[in-house]
Tab-separated table of C-alpha atoms and ligand atoms in Angstrom:
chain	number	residue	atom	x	y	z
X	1125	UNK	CA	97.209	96.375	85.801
X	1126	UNK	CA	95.748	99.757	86.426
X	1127	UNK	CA	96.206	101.123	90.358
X	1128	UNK	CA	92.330	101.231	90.417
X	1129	UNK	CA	92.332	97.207	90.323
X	1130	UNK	CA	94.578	96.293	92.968
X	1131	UNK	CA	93.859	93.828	95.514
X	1132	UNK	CA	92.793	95.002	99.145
X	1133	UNK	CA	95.644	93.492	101.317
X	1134	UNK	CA	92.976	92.588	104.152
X	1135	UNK	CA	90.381	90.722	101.699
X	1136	UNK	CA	93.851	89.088	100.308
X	1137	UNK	CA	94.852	88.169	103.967
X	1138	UNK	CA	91.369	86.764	105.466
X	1139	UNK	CA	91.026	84.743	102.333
X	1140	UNK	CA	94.484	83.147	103.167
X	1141	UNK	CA	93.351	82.677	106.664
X	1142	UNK	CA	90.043	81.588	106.210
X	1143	UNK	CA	89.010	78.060	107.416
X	1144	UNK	CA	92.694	78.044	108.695
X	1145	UNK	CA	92.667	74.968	110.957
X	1146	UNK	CA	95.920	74.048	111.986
X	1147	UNK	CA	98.016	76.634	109.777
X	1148	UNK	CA	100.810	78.370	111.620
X	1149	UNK	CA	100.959	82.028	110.536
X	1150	UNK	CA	104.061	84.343	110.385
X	1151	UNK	CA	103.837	87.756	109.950
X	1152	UNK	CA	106.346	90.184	108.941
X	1153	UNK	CA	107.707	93.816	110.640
X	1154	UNK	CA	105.094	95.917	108.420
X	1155	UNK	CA	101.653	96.010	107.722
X	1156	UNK	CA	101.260	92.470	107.662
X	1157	UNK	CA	100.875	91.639	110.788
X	1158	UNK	CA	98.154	94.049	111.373
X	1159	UNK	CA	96.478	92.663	108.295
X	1160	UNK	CA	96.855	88.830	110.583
X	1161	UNK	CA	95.685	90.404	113.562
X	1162	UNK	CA	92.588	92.032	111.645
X	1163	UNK	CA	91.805	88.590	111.004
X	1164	UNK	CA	91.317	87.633	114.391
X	1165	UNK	CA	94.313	86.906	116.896
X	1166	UNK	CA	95.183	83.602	117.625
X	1167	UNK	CA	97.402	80.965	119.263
X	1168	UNK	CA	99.592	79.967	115.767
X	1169	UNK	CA	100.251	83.484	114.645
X	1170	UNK	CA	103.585	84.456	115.145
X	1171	UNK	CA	104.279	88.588	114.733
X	1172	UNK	CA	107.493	89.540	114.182
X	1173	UNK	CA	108.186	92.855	115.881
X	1174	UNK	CA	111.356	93.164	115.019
X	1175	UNK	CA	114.194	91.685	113.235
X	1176	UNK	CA	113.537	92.933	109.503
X	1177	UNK	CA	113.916	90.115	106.844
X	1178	UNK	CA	113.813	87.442	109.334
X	1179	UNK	CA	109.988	86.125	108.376
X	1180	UNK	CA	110.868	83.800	105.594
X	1181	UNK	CA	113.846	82.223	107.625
X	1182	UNK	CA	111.310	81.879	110.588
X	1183	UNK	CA	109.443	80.349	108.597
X	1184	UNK	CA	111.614	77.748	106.959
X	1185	UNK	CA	112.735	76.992	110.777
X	1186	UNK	CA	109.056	76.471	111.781
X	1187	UNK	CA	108.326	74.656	108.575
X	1188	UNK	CA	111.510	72.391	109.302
X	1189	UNK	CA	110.668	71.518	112.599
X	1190	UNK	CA	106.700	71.415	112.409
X	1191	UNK	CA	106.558	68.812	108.732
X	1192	UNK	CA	103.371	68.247	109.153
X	1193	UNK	CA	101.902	71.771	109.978
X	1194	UNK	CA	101.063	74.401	106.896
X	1195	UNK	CA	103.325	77.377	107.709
X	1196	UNK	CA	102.497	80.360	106.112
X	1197	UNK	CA	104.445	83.416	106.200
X	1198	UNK	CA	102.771	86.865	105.041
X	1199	UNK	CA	104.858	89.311	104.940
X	1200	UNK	CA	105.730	92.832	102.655
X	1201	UNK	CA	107.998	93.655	100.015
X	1202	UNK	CA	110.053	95.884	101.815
X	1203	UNK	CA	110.922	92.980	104.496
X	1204	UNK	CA	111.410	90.574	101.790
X	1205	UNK	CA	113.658	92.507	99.665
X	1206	UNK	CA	115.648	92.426	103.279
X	1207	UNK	CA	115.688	88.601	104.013
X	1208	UNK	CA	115.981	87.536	100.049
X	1209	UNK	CA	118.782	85.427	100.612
X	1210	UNK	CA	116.755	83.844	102.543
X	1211	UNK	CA	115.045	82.519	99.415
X	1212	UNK	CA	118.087	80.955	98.243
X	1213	UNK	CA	118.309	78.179	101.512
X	1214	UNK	CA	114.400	77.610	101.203
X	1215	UNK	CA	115.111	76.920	97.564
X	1216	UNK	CA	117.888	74.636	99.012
X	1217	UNK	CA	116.146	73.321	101.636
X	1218	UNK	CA	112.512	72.635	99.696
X	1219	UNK	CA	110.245	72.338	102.867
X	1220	UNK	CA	106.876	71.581	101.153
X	1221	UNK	CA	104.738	72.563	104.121
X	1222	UNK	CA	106.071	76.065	103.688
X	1223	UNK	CA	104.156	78.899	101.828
X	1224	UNK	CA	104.811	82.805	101.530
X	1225	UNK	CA	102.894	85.394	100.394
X	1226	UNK	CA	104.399	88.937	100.186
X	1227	UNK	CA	101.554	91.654	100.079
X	1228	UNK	CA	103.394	93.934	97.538
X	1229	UNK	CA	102.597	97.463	97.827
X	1230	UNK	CA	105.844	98.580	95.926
X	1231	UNK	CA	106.566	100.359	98.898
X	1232	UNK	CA	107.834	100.906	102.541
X	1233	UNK	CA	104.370	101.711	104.058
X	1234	UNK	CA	104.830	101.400	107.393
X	1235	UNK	CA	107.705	103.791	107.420
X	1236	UNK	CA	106.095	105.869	105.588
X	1237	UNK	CA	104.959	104.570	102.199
X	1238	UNK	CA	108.865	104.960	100.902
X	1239	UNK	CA	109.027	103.455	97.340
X	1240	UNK	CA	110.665	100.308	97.169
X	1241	UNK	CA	112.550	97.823	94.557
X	1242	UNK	CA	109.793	96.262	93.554
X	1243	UNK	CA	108.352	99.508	91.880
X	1244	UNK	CA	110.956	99.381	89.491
X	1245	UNK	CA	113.389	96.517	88.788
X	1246	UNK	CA	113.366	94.037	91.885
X	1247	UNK	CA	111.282	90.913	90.750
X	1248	UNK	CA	110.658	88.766	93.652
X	1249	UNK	CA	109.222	85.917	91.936
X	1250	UNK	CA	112.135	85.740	89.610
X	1251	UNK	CA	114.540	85.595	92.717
X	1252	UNK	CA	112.320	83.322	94.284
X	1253	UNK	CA	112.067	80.676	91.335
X	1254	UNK	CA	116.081	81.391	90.242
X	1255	UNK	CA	116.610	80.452	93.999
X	1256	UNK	CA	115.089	76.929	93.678
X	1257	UNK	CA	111.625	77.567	94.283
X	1258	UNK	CA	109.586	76.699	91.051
X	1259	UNK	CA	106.328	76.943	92.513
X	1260	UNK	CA	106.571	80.702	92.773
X	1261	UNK	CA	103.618	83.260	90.776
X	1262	UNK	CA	102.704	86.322	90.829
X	1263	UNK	CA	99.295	86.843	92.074
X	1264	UNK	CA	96.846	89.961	90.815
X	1265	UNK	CA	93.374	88.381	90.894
X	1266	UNK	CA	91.399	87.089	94.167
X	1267	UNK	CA	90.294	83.971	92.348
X	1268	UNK	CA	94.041	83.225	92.353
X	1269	UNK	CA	94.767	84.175	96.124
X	1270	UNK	CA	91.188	81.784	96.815
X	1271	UNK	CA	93.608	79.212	94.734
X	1272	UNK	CA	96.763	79.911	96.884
X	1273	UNK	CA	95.052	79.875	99.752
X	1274	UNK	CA	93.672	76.164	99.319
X	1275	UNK	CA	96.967	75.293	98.443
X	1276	UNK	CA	98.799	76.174	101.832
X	1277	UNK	CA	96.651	73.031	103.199
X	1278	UNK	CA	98.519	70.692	101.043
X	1279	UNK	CA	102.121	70.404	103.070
X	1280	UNK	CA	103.807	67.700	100.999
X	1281	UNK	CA	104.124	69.375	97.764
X	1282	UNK	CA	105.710	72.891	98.969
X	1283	UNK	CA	107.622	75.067	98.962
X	1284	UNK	CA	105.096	77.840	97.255
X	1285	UNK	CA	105.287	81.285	97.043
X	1286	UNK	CA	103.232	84.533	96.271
X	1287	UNK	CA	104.048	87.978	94.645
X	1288	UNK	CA	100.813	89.487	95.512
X	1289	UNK	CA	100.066	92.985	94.226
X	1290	UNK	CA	98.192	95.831	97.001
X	1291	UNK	CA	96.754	98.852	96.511
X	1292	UNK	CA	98.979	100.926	98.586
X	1293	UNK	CA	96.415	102.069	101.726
X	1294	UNK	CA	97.654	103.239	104.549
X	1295	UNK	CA	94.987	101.035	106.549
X	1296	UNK	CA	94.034	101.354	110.444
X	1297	UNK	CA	96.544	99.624	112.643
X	1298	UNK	CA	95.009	96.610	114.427
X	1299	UNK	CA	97.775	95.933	116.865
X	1300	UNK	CA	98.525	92.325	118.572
X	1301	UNK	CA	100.469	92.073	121.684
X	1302	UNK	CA	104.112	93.479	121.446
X	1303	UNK	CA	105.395	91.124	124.475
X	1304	UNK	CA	107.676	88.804	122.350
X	1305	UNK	CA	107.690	86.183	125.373
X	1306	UNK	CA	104.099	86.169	125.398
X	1307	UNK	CA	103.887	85.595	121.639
X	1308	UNK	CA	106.288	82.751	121.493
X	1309	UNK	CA	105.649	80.894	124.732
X	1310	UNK	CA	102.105	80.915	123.434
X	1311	UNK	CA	102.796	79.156	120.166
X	1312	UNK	CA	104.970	76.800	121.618
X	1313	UNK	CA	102.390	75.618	123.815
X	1314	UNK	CA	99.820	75.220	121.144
X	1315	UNK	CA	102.554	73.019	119.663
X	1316	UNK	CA	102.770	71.181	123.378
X	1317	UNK	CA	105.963	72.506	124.040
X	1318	UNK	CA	107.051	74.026	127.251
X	1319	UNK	CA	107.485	77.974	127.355
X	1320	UNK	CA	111.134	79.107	127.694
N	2110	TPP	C1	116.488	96.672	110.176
N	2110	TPP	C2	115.290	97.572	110.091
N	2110	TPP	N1	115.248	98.511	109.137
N	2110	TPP	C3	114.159	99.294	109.025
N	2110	TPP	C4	113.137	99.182	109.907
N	2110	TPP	C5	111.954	100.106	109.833
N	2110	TPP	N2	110.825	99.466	109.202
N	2110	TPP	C6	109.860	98.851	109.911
N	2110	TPP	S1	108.590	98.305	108.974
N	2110	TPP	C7	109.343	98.898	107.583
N	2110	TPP	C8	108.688	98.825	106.236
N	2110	TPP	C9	108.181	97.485	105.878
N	2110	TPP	O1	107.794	97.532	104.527
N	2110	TPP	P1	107.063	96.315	103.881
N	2110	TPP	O2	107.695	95.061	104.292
N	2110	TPP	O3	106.971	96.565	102.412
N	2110	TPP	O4	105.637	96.343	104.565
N	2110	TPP	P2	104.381	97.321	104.316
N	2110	TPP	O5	104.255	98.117	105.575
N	2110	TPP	O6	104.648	98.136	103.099
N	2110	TPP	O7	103.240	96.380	104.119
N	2110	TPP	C10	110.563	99.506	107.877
N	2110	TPP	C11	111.438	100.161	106.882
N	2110	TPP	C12	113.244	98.199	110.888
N	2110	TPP	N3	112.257	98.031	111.790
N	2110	TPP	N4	114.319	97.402	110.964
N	2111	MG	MG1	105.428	97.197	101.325
């Protein structure tokens, strides 16, 4: 696919979010969790502001622990390439209310726009499908992410996941609170759970 054709990450992101209801939304150290927060903040998005790779794992927890809730992680290539073997216990593990999207811009851009595996050799939806995962595709068209997206609603026939290809735009940053105990007292107690 030419460079000229590649999906807007925040078209790809509200689309996943749209109509959202009671999905629980991860996003990853990078760009994605601007691209959540451009969507509108909100009680069931959880930003990770640190701890690199860790989205997909938080996600398999939340997933684990929530059955009946859609969890969606959204998170970038560069953090994914970080937590793949985390794709090998969710391949393991099979929670089907668990999706994940990574918004591939073959690169590092938050750092920098630092070219990353995925460019070149690293094939995430290979990893993710050799892993155990055999609902795994790689996405180029909107029509598809509109498909994906209706998907994540469905949490007994998971886990799914996304290679979606971004034009590589160094986009605005839309910033959501930083305070760590804010963000996760204030999912838990949309879940009815007391803060810790
Ligand atoms: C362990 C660790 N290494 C590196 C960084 C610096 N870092 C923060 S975001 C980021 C790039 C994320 O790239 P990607 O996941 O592809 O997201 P993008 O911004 O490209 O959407 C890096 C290298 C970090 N915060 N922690
Ligand atoms: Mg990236």
């Amino acid at each position: 696919m030419s460079k000229a054709n590649l999906l807007d990450r925040r078209q790809v992101v509200s689309t996943l979010l749209a109509g959202r209801k009671d999905v629980v939304a991860i996003g990853g150290l990078g760009a994605s969790t601007n691209d959540i927060t451009a969507v509108g903040d909100h009680p069931r998005n959880f930003y990770l502001w640190g701890g690199m790779g860790g989205a997909a794992m938080i996600g398999l927890g939340l997933a684990l622990a929530q059955p009946r809730l859609p969890v969606l992680v959204i998170t970038g290539d560069g953090e994914m390439l970080m937590g793949m073997g985390s794709l090998a216990t969710i391949g393991l593990q099979k929670p089907p209310n668990l999706s994940i999207v990574v918004l591939d811009n073959e690169c590092y851009g938050e750092t920098g726009g630092q070219i990353s595996h995925t460019s070149a050799t690293a094939d995430l939806v290979g990893v993710a499908k050799a892993c155990g995962i055999a609902n795994a595709c790689a996405i180029s068209t909107m029509a598809e992410v509109e498909t994906f997206a209706k998907a994540v609603h469905e949490v007994s026939v998971g886990p799914r996941f996304a290679n979606v290809k971004i034009a590589n735009a160094n986009l605005d940053r839309i910033l959501p609170s930083r305070d760590g105990t804010y963000i996760v007292n204030r999912i838990r107690g949309d879940l009815g759970f007391q803060p810790i």
